[in-house]
C-alpha cells in the first residue's frame, strides 16, 4: 500500500473555493438570441438606407429578412397553439407587424419584430441563467473516479458507474465521486458545499465522506456506501429539475385569463378598426390605429410578471443550500402562518452522544472502565445508541476488548461475553424487571431516572446480571435552533409547535432551551399522531409548515401546507415527500427562504401594477388620441422588459442577505 495513503497530512489544506461552481449559458448559445441578433443587424442596416433616400430595392429585402429571422419562431409557436385551439400573444404580435407592413409602415412593423424578438431572447436568457443558478449546486461530483480492484489495479471509470462496495482512491485535490466511508489514509476534506461547515474537516479511517466534497493534501482510500445515483447530490437532482417546469397558481390563473383576454382583444381590435371606418374614417388611419391597439393591449408584461420573481427566488435559495421543488412551493411559503418542528435530526443534530458516565457504588469500576466494558459489548451493534457508546470510547482512546457470544434483542439491548464476564447493555426498565437484588436495582433505577429527568436517554450496564453503571446519552441541539425558533415566531406571529416521538421529559427540556412554550410541546407521537396535530392546526384555518427529516415525519410533511426536509441525514421518503430540502442542514435558512418568498410575492405584485399601468395608459392614449406605432411598440415591449428585469432582482446574493436580515 502506498505510504502516502497512511500518513497524516502535516500541513493545512490550501484554501479552496467556497462557492458552488456555476455554468453560465452564453447569450448566443440560445437560438432565440441568435435570431434576435440577426433581425437587429438587418434592421440597423436597412434603416439608414431608407432614411437616406436609397431605392426600395436596397432596403426592402433587408426589412423582409428581418421580418423572417425575428418573426418565424413566434409565428410558428403561435400557429402551433392555434392548432390546439389556443390563441397565443406571439401570433397577435406577428399579425400586427404584418398589418403595419400591409399599409406601408414597413419600418414600424420591422421595429415591432425586432423589439419583440429581443424581448423573447431576454426572457429565454433569464430562464436559462435561472436554471444555471439552480443546477450549479448539483455540478459538484467529478466526472471520473479512480476505482481499485481487489488486486490493487487502478482503473479510471465514470462516477455514474460506481456502486456500493467499490473501493476508490481519492488523491489530493480531487473531489469525492460518491458517498463513501474512509478505509485508509488521512486528510482534511472541504465539505462546505454539502454541510456548510466553514473549515475543512479531518477525515480518517471510519469517517464518512460525501460526493462532491473536495479532498485536501492527503490521499484517501474509501469504500462506496451508496451508488453514485443515490448520493446526497443525486437524490435531489430530480427535485431541482422540476423547479423551472411547474407553474405557480398565480401563473396558471393568468394563463387562463390570457386566453379570454386575447379573444376579447381580437374583437376589440376589429371594433377599433371597423367602427371609425363605418363613420367615414380613412382606411389606412383606422388600420394603423387598430394595429397599434392590438400591440399595446397585448398582455405580454402581465404574463411575464409572475414566473421570473419566483424562479429567481428558487435559484437564489438553491445557491444558499435550500432546494425548493417548484414555483408552486415558493408561492405557498408566502402563506405560511404556523410551523411544526420535529426534534431529532431537525432541532438537534440527530447524532446521539454519551454525556454522562455513572458507575454505581460497589461496582469497583471507574468511568473509563465502565465505558470500555459497555463499548466492547456494543461494538458489533449497528444501533445509533451503540454507535454513540463506541464513539465515546474511541474518543477517550480506550481499548475495546474482543468478545464472544454476541446477541441482540430488539427493544431490550445487547449481551456479550467480555473477558469471561457476561455483559448486558440496554434499557433500564427492561433489564431491571427481573432483578432480585433490590438494593442494586434501586440504585440503578434512581441513577437512570435522574438522567432521564435531565433529558438524557439512560443506558444500563450489567455485569454477570448485576447493575454496575448507567450511561447518559443525548442528542446535541443545533447551534442555530433557538435563533430559528425566534425568527419563525416573528414571521408567523405564533410560536412553532414541537412534534416528536421522543419522551415528554426530553422534549420539554429541549423545548425550553429553544424557547417553545409548554402548550406547544407534543411528545411521544406516532407518525399518524403528527399528522393529526398538523390537521388540527389546519382545521383552524392555519397554513402549516412542517420541518422534519425521518421516515416518521413523511406523513406529516405530506399532510402539511408546505413540508421542508433536512437533506443531509434525511430519509429518502422524507426527501421525496417534502416540498423543499435543506441540503446543508442549516436550520436558520428556513426563515430566510420564507422571507425570500415574501419578497418574491411583493415583486409579483409590483410587476402586475407596472404592467397594468403601461397597458392602460397606452390603450387610453391610442383610443383617445393618436399613438404613433413605434411609440406604442416601445412602450409595450419596454414594459415587458422592465417587468422581466424587475423579477430577476432576486437572483442577486444581496436579496438573500436582505431576507436573512429581515428575520433577525
XYZ file of C-alpha atoms in Angstrom:
664
model
C 0.000 0.000 0.000
C 1.445 3.437 -0.855
C 2.949 5.150 2.140
C 1.153 8.432 1.486
C -2.121 6.591 1.977
C -1.374 6.063 5.642
C 0.383 9.302 6.526
C -1.447 12.059 8.306
C -1.006 15.350 6.444
C 1.314 17.722 8.261
C 0.154 20.947 6.722
C -3.221 22.592 6.370
C -5.367 22.182 3.358
C -4.923 25.018 0.895
C -7.808 27.399 0.609
C -10.465 26.035 -1.699
C -13.236 27.861 -3.461
C -16.308 28.136 -1.241
C -18.723 28.975 -3.978
C -20.715 26.429 -5.871
C -19.355 26.018 -9.396
C -21.683 27.619 -11.921
C -22.249 27.016 -15.583
C -23.477 30.211 -17.240
C -25.320 29.852 -20.502
C -23.712 32.030 -23.152
C -26.040 34.509 -24.806
C -25.538 33.225 -28.334
C -25.863 29.619 -27.242
C -29.606 30.307 -27.320
C -31.371 30.107 -30.674
C -33.691 32.943 -29.625
C -30.710 35.228 -29.092
C -29.146 34.352 -32.450
C -32.346 35.016 -34.400
C -32.999 38.248 -32.489
C -29.440 39.449 -33.175
C -29.796 38.663 -36.873
C -33.069 40.592 -37.059
C -31.493 43.544 -35.245
C -28.479 43.653 -37.575
C -30.694 43.538 -40.672
C -32.916 46.298 -39.276
C -29.940 48.526 -38.444
C -28.589 48.119 -41.988
C -31.958 48.785 -43.640
C -32.968 51.794 -41.509
C -30.201 54.232 -42.562
C -30.632 53.176 -46.202
C -34.315 54.052 -46.033
C -33.726 57.318 -44.179
C -31.065 58.463 -46.671
C -33.378 58.003 -49.640
C -31.944 54.790 -51.074
C -34.210 52.944 -53.512
C -36.703 50.478 -52.050
C -34.960 47.527 -53.661
C -31.900 48.301 -51.440
C -33.650 48.271 -48.083
C -36.882 46.358 -48.758
C -35.302 42.880 -48.861
C -33.377 43.672 -45.672
C -36.608 44.528 -43.851
C -38.186 41.364 -45.244
C -35.264 39.310 -43.945
C -35.645 40.988 -40.554
C -39.328 40.002 -40.525
C -38.405 36.375 -41.264
C -35.429 35.997 -38.890
C -37.122 37.725 -35.974
C -40.644 36.501 -36.522
C -40.587 32.923 -37.712
C -40.179 31.355 -34.235
C -43.032 33.265 -32.523
C -45.160 32.790 -35.654
C -44.596 29.029 -35.596
C -45.311 28.898 -31.847
C -48.491 30.905 -32.376
C -49.715 28.697 -35.213
C -48.970 25.575 -33.175
C -51.026 26.979 -30.293
C -53.810 27.964 -32.695
C -53.946 24.388 -33.998
C -54.627 23.371 -30.402
C -57.424 25.994 -30.247
C -55.359 28.363 -28.126
C -54.771 32.000 -29.095
C -51.156 32.958 -28.365
C -49.979 36.540 -27.841
C -46.964 35.836 -30.076
C -49.249 35.296 -33.055
C -51.035 38.579 -32.380
C -47.706 40.421 -32.465
C -46.837 38.895 -35.841
C -50.276 39.761 -37.221
C -49.815 43.330 -36.020
C -46.403 43.590 -37.699
C -47.700 42.192 -40.979
C -50.692 44.515 -40.769
C -48.389 47.500 -40.334
C -46.352 46.430 -43.368
C -49.517 45.989 -45.442
C -50.385 49.678 -45.081
C -46.884 50.848 -45.895
C -45.493 51.045 -42.343
C -42.730 48.571 -43.148
C -40.176 50.144 -40.810
C -42.654 50.256 -37.911
C -43.538 46.589 -38.392
C -39.877 45.628 -38.559
C -39.224 47.588 -35.365
C -42.022 45.646 -33.650
C -40.500 42.362 -34.835
C -37.008 43.314 -33.626
C -38.156 44.502 -30.196
C -40.455 41.519 -29.740
C -37.681 39.087 -30.741
C -35.230 40.839 -28.407
C -37.738 40.646 -25.563
C -38.174 36.907 -26.186
C -34.407 36.423 -26.225
C -34.059 38.250 -22.898
C -36.775 36.050 -21.387
C -35.052 32.903 -22.690
C -31.715 34.102 -21.316
C -33.256 34.908 -17.935
C -34.804 31.437 -17.757
C -31.540 29.773 -18.784
C -29.493 31.744 -16.271
C -32.015 30.882 -13.549
C -31.693 27.195 -14.401
C -27.901 27.585 -14.381
C -28.035 29.005 -10.878
C -30.294 26.237 -9.600
C -28.384 23.385 -11.213
C -24.992 24.835 -10.363
C -25.451 23.444 -6.868
C -25.591 19.984 -8.377
C -22.477 20.379 -10.520
C -20.199 19.108 -7.774
C -19.307 15.471 -8.272
C -16.353 14.757 -10.593
C -16.914 13.136 -13.967
C -14.495 10.231 -13.287
C -13.048 8.357 -10.305
C -10.120 6.011 -9.699
C -11.520 2.568 -8.816
C -9.269 -0.010 -7.144
C -9.667 -3.695 -7.956
C -9.105 -6.417 -5.353
C -5.577 -6.923 -6.685
C -4.808 -3.199 -6.359
C -5.003 -2.389 -10.076
C -6.314 1.122 -10.725
C -8.857 1.974 -13.409
C -10.483 5.286 -14.291
C -14.271 4.989 -14.540
C -17.174 7.427 -14.850
C -18.617 8.230 -11.421
C -22.018 7.078 -12.650
C -20.657 3.531 -12.745
C -19.656 3.476 -9.064
C -21.750 1.115 -6.971
C -21.910 0.336 -3.270
C -18.915 -1.746 -2.219
C -16.455 -0.310 -4.749
C -13.086 0.826 -3.417
C -11.964 4.217 -4.721
C -8.712 6.172 -4.417
C -9.194 9.912 -3.855
C -5.940 11.766 -4.499
C -5.038 15.184 -3.031
C -7.086 17.982 -4.588
C -9.684 15.653 -6.128
C -13.391 15.662 -5.452
C -15.062 12.614 -3.937
C -17.091 10.712 -6.542
C -19.729 9.069 -4.334
C -20.884 8.978 -0.712
C -18.282 6.725 0.915
C -16.504 5.716 4.126
C -12.745 6.029 4.585
C -10.887 2.711 4.692
C -7.336 4.061 4.971
C -5.456 7.334 4.814
C -5.909 10.705 6.462
C -6.711 14.112 5.048
C -8.844 17.169 5.545
C -11.907 17.497 3.356
C -13.694 20.704 2.431
C -17.378 19.791 2.633
C -18.812 23.296 2.863
C -20.941 22.755 -0.235
C -22.754 19.878 1.462
C -22.718 20.562 5.212
C -21.959 24.288 5.286
C -19.021 23.788 7.644
C -16.691 26.773 7.173
C -13.425 24.841 7.755
C -12.067 21.615 6.257
C -12.870 18.561 8.360
C -10.258 15.955 9.340
C -11.065 12.534 7.887
C -9.506 9.186 8.747
C -10.468 5.518 8.718
C -14.137 5.045 9.603
C -15.248 8.588 8.724
C -17.888 9.333 6.112
C -17.186 11.498 3.055
C -19.764 12.918 0.670
C -19.896 13.064 -3.096
C -18.731 16.402 -4.442
C -16.600 17.363 -1.415
C -13.006 18.455 -2.048
C -10.093 16.407 -0.695
C -7.100 18.215 0.798
C -3.434 17.235 0.838
C -3.717 13.584 1.889
C -4.766 10.552 -0.134
C -7.828 8.558 0.929
C -8.904 5.026 0.105
C -12.693 4.883 0.510
C -15.448 2.311 0.155
C -18.557 3.467 -1.680
C -21.608 3.150 0.579
C -24.243 4.320 -1.889
C -24.370 4.094 -5.652
C -23.453 7.355 -7.366
C -27.082 7.673 -8.411
C -28.149 7.559 -4.738
C -25.706 10.136 -3.332
C -26.812 13.178 -1.373
C -26.386 15.254 -4.512
C -28.071 12.812 -6.896
C -31.103 12.307 -4.652
C -32.130 15.925 -5.132
C -31.462 16.277 -8.865
C -34.998 15.238 -9.814
C -36.426 17.754 -7.367
C -34.455 20.620 -8.841
C -35.294 19.628 -12.419
C -38.955 20.226 -11.576
C -38.333 23.779 -10.364
C -38.473 25.560 -13.733
C -41.176 23.344 -15.212
C -44.015 23.969 -12.763
C -46.318 26.923 -12.707
C -47.447 28.833 -9.644
C -51.183 29.216 -9.016
C -51.000 32.902 -9.967
C -49.316 31.986 -13.256
C -51.969 29.387 -14.040
C -54.677 31.944 -13.285
C -53.028 34.492 -15.585
C -52.761 31.934 -18.380
C -56.477 31.185 -18.084
C -57.273 34.894 -18.148
C -54.845 35.374 -21.053
C -56.971 33.195 -23.340
C -60.162 35.143 -22.638
C -58.269 38.428 -22.703
C -56.661 37.643 -26.075
C -60.007 36.716 -27.645
C -61.546 39.866 -26.247
C -58.619 41.878 -27.595
C -59.162 40.465 -31.104
C -62.829 41.526 -31.043
C -61.867 44.927 -29.622
C -59.233 45.370 -32.349
C -61.835 44.617 -35.015
C -64.143 47.142 -33.375
C -61.390 49.802 -33.205
C -60.867 49.272 -36.936
C -64.468 48.840 -38.110
C -66.373 51.462 -36.071
C -64.385 54.536 -37.210
C -64.362 53.127 -40.747
C -68.143 52.866 -40.677
C -68.334 56.567 -39.829
C -66.128 57.538 -42.759
C -62.640 57.425 -41.268
C -59.617 56.841 -43.504
C -58.811 53.143 -44.124
C -55.079 53.462 -43.529
C -55.516 55.536 -40.361
C -58.138 53.114 -38.991
C -55.987 50.061 -39.705
C -52.918 51.720 -38.175
C -54.862 52.614 -35.026
C -56.216 49.054 -34.809
C -52.738 47.523 -35.191
C -51.374 49.880 -32.539
C -54.246 48.930 -30.228
C -53.555 45.221 -30.716
C -49.912 45.740 -29.789
C -50.322 47.913 -26.707
C -53.270 45.903 -25.346
C -51.417 42.572 -25.507
C -50.872 41.081 -22.009
C -47.190 40.123 -22.521
C -45.985 42.020 -19.461
C -48.804 40.585 -17.324
C -47.920 37.038 -18.371
C -44.236 37.673 -17.585
C -44.992 39.216 -14.185
C -45.156 36.007 -12.155
C -42.525 33.455 -13.067
C -39.255 35.465 -13.144
C -39.509 36.566 -9.473
C -40.434 33.063 -8.300
C -37.777 31.304 -10.382
C -35.177 33.863 -9.306
C -36.051 33.197 -5.673
C -35.727 29.443 -6.307
C -32.295 29.936 -7.885
C -31.078 32.163 -5.058
C -32.312 29.759 -2.398
C -30.625 26.883 -4.269
C -27.279 28.664 -4.207
C -27.623 29.004 -0.443
C -28.466 25.384 0.216
C -32.275 25.325 0.101
C -33.701 23.455 -2.879
C -37.302 24.473 -3.479
C -39.026 21.954 -5.745
C -41.280 24.304 -7.663
C -42.666 27.781 -8.095
C -45.853 26.462 -6.503
C -43.914 25.767 -3.308
C -42.235 29.171 -3.359
C -45.656 30.799 -3.539
C -47.048 28.556 -0.781
C -44.262 29.617 1.560
C -45.690 33.132 1.413
C -48.880 31.920 3.089
C -47.244 30.055 5.999
C -48.547 31.268 9.375
C -47.770 28.262 11.622
C -44.779 25.950 11.977
C -44.392 22.392 13.320
C -40.857 21.196 14.073
C -39.539 17.686 14.538
C -36.968 17.227 17.319
C -34.346 14.616 16.481
C -32.371 15.493 13.377
C -34.163 18.806 12.973
C -33.766 20.905 16.102
C -30.955 18.569 17.130
C -28.051 17.219 15.106
C -29.508 13.726 15.066
C -26.302 12.133 16.380
C -26.517 10.670 19.912
C -23.516 11.341 22.158
C -22.542 9.991 25.569
C -22.948 12.847 28.054
C -22.768 11.044 31.416
C -20.860 8.021 32.731
C -22.011 6.939 36.209
C -20.504 3.818 37.814
C -22.692 2.509 40.639
C -21.351 2.292 44.194
C -19.792 -1.098 44.865
C -19.155 -1.884 41.217
C -15.427 -1.296 41.570
C -15.348 0.419 38.150
C -14.054 3.834 37.203
C -15.685 5.855 34.402
C -13.233 4.692 31.729
C -13.550 1.058 32.767
C -17.365 1.231 32.684
C -17.348 2.886 29.267
C -14.832 0.375 27.865
C -16.948 -2.528 29.159
C -20.101 -1.132 27.535
C -18.271 -0.308 24.271
C -16.938 -3.856 23.970
C -20.446 -5.308 24.267
C -21.953 -2.708 21.918
C -19.201 -2.859 19.293
C -20.892 -5.292 16.860
C -24.245 -3.496 17.097
C -25.444 -1.012 14.446
C -27.910 0.702 16.784
C -27.392 4.509 16.998
C -27.002 4.371 20.785
C -24.432 1.596 20.423
C -22.501 3.721 17.935
C -22.559 6.589 20.447
C -21.057 4.377 23.166
C -18.336 3.025 20.877
C -17.510 6.506 19.560
C -17.209 7.811 23.132
C -14.737 5.041 23.978
C -12.694 5.782 20.878
C -12.692 9.479 21.688
C -11.131 8.635 25.057
C -8.723 6.280 23.268
C -9.894 3.322 25.319
C -9.098 -0.216 24.260
C -12.097 -2.254 23.128
C -11.801 -5.872 24.193
C -12.612 -8.852 21.978
C -15.941 -10.515 22.696
C -17.784 -13.798 22.232
C -21.411 -14.894 22.100
C -22.861 -11.556 20.985
C -26.663 -11.372 20.923
C -29.043 -8.518 20.305
C -32.647 -8.310 21.463
C -34.704 -5.534 19.820
C -36.218 -3.194 22.374
C -34.093 -4.612 25.200
C -30.392 -4.358 24.412
C -27.291 -6.440 23.660
C -25.352 -9.097 25.515
C -21.815 -10.459 25.016
C -19.050 -12.253 26.857
C -16.233 -9.834 27.686
C -13.109 -11.112 29.474
C -15.087 -14.059 30.836
C -17.987 -11.931 32.107
C -21.466 -11.680 30.645
C -22.052 -8.009 29.928
C -25.517 -6.724 29.072
C -26.272 -3.179 27.904
C -29.774 -1.876 27.303
C -32.924 -0.204 28.539
C -33.105 0.096 32.364
C -36.820 -0.632 32.567
C -36.439 -3.926 30.696
C -33.198 -5.099 32.309
C -34.270 -4.320 35.869
C -37.657 -6.005 35.575
C -36.406 -9.352 36.927
C -33.528 -8.172 39.162
C -33.545 -9.983 42.527
C -31.050 -7.616 44.164
C -33.415 -4.876 45.320
C -30.562 -2.618 46.517
C -28.573 -2.545 43.311
C -31.756 -2.354 41.232
C -32.981 0.634 43.249
C -29.658 2.462 42.883
C -29.603 1.781 39.147
C -33.229 2.885 38.737
C -32.531 6.077 40.700
C -29.493 6.930 38.535
C -31.451 6.207 35.348
C -34.393 8.337 36.487
C -32.063 11.223 37.313
C -30.556 11.127 33.834
C -33.950 10.902 32.149
C -35.213 13.841 34.201
C -32.354 15.794 32.668
C -33.447 14.910 29.163
C -30.921 12.101 28.597
C -31.554 8.575 27.417
C -30.375 6.181 30.145
C -28.487 3.000 29.222
C -27.911 0.406 31.935
C -24.781 -1.785 32.066
C -24.971 -5.211 33.772
C -22.006 -7.487 34.508
C -22.989 -11.045 35.283
C -26.580 -9.828 35.763
C -25.502 -7.231 38.389
C -26.012 -3.497 37.617
C -22.596 -1.774 37.536
C -23.346 1.588 35.961
C -25.551 3.835 33.894
C -24.667 5.870 30.805
C -26.497 9.036 29.767
C -26.892 9.646 26.035
C -28.338 12.759 24.440
C -28.634 14.432 21.084
C -26.934 17.814 20.750
C -29.035 20.881 19.983
C -28.213 22.646 16.723
C -26.396 25.911 17.283
C -28.944 27.857 15.251
C -32.052 26.168 16.672
C -33.026 28.858 19.209
C -32.465 31.700 16.752
C -34.542 29.869 14.137
C -37.460 29.453 16.541
C -37.345 33.175 17.360
C -37.238 34.097 13.663
C -40.128 31.779 12.767
C -42.167 33.190 15.650
C -41.580 36.700 14.329
C -42.508 35.695 10.761
C -45.690 33.777 11.550
C -46.854 35.604 14.663
C -47.074 32.373 16.674
C -44.634 30.081 18.475
C -43.683 26.958 16.494
C -45.083 23.636 17.659
C -42.734 20.773 18.606
C -43.943 17.365 17.398
C -41.743 14.423 18.371
C -41.839 10.738 19.160
C -39.330 11.267 21.976
C -40.288 11.037 25.647
C -42.074 14.053 27.174
C -39.259 14.931 29.592
C -36.629 15.111 26.867
C -38.985 17.053 24.621
C -39.864 19.555 27.358
C -36.213 20.106 28.223
C -35.240 20.794 24.620
C -38.305 22.972 24.009
C -37.357 25.145 26.980
C -33.851 25.592 25.551
C -35.099 26.863 22.201
C -38.000 28.942 23.525
C -41.022 26.773 22.710
C -43.730 27.042 25.356
C -45.190 24.061 27.172
C -48.554 24.197 25.380
C -46.799 23.820 22.037
C -44.843 20.688 23.018
C -46.325 17.423 21.736
C -44.222 14.362 22.633
C -44.495 10.608 22.325
C -46.223 10.901 18.955
C -46.511 8.185 16.345
C -46.435 9.248 12.676
C -50.213 9.335 12.484
C -50.307 11.488 15.625
C -48.065 14.066 13.953
C -50.445 14.165 11.002
C -53.370 14.673 13.357
C -51.584 17.552 15.100
C -50.961 19.248 11.750
C -54.540 18.733 10.613
C -55.878 20.201 13.850
C -53.980 23.403 13.131
C -55.115 23.479 9.521
C -58.660 22.858 10.686
C -58.446 26.274 12.355
C -57.513 27.883 9.056
C -53.746 27.877 9.549
C -51.206 27.255 6.776
C -48.735 24.897 8.435
C -45.072 24.477 7.555
C -43.651 21.147 8.791
C -39.876 20.675 9.117
C -38.569 17.123 9.623
C -36.063 14.543 8.464
C -37.134 10.972 9.124
C -39.425 8.354 7.698
C -41.770 9.002 10.613
C -42.024 12.664 9.549
C -43.001 11.896 5.943
C -46.773 11.617 6.566
C -46.802 14.996 8.308
C -44.660 16.526 5.547
C -47.206 15.296 3.006
C -50.223 16.451 5.007
C -48.877 19.942 5.673
C -49.473 23.025 3.553
C -45.695 23.006 2.952
C -43.021 20.500 4.053
C -39.271 21.038 4.345
C -36.825 18.155 4.882
C -33.333 18.231 6.361
C -31.277 16.939 3.446
C -28.011 15.665 4.902
C -29.405 12.864 7.018
C -32.981 12.933 5.774
C -34.559 9.665 4.752
C -35.303 9.089 1.077
C -39.016 9.096 1.854
C -38.802 12.454 3.621
C -36.792 13.958 0.761
C -39.310 12.769 -1.809
C -42.327 13.865 0.210
C -41.090 17.309 1.222
C -41.649 20.392 -0.908
C -38.149 21.725 -0.224
C -34.839 20.331 1.029
C -32.207 21.982 3.236
C -29.086 20.492 1.694
C -26.576 21.820 4.217
C -28.701 21.194 7.308
C -28.563 24.887 8.220
C -31.854 25.306 10.067
C -31.522 29.107 10.011
C -32.125 29.089 6.242
C -35.793 28.166 6.791
C -36.969 31.607 7.994
C -34.731 33.206 5.366
C -36.355 31.306 2.494
C -39.821 32.165 3.868
C -38.785 35.823 3.922
C -37.398 35.498 0.381
C -40.693 34.026 -0.825
C -42.496 37.066 0.543
C -40.062 39.325 -1.300
C -40.863 37.395 -4.492
C -44.565 37.891 -3.889
C -44.018 41.635 -3.490
C -42.189 41.714 -6.832
C -45.060 39.841 -8.497
C -47.491 42.486 -7.231
C -45.139 45.273 -8.383
C -44.887 43.688 -11.819
C -48.649 43.364 -12.178
C -49.062 47.031 -11.245
C -46.348 48.091 -13.709
C -47.901 46.011 -16.486
C -51.398 47.305 -15.734
C -50.313 50.951 -15.723
C -48.467 50.635 -19.040
C -51.263 48.753 -20.801
C -53.994 51.079 -19.514
C -52.071 54.233 -20.353
C -51.147 53.122 -23.863
C -54.667 51.853 -24.652
C -56.273 55.107 -23.493
C -53.745 57.117 -25.500
C -54.482 55.107 -28.636
C -58.277 55.337 -28.236
C -58.485 58.992 -27.225
C -55.555 60.467 -29.146
C -53.104 59.399 -31.810
C -50.442 56.996 -30.535
C -47.596 56.531 -33.052
C -46.999 52.866 -33.765
C -43.249 52.979 -32.942
C -44.008 54.630 -29.607
C -46.672 52.031 -28.859
C -44.223 49.261 -29.684
C -41.540 50.780 -27.455
C -43.999 51.275 -24.596
C -45.399 47.752 -24.801
C -42.115 45.915 -25.201
C -40.375 48.262 -22.778
C -42.876 47.379 -20.056
C -42.269 43.682 -20.770
C -38.522 44.119 -20.411
C -38.926 46.188 -17.226
C -41.158 43.535 -15.670
C -38.717 40.754 -16.619
C -35.662 42.571 -15.273
C -37.513 43.561 -12.090
C -38.252 39.898 -11.424
C -34.588 38.969 -11.837
C -33.539 41.230 -8.949
C -33.962 38.264 -6.615
C -31.097 36.426 -8.333
C -28.575 38.608 -6.503
C -26.934 37.464 -3.282
C -27.974 40.794 -1.794
C -31.605 39.640 -1.948
C -30.772 36.586 0.182
C -28.778 38.690 2.655
C -31.617 41.181 2.917
C -34.138 38.378 3.525
C -31.878 36.961 6.258
C -31.554 40.396 7.848
C -35.312 40.928 7.828
C -35.909 37.889 10.071
C -33.272 38.670 12.691
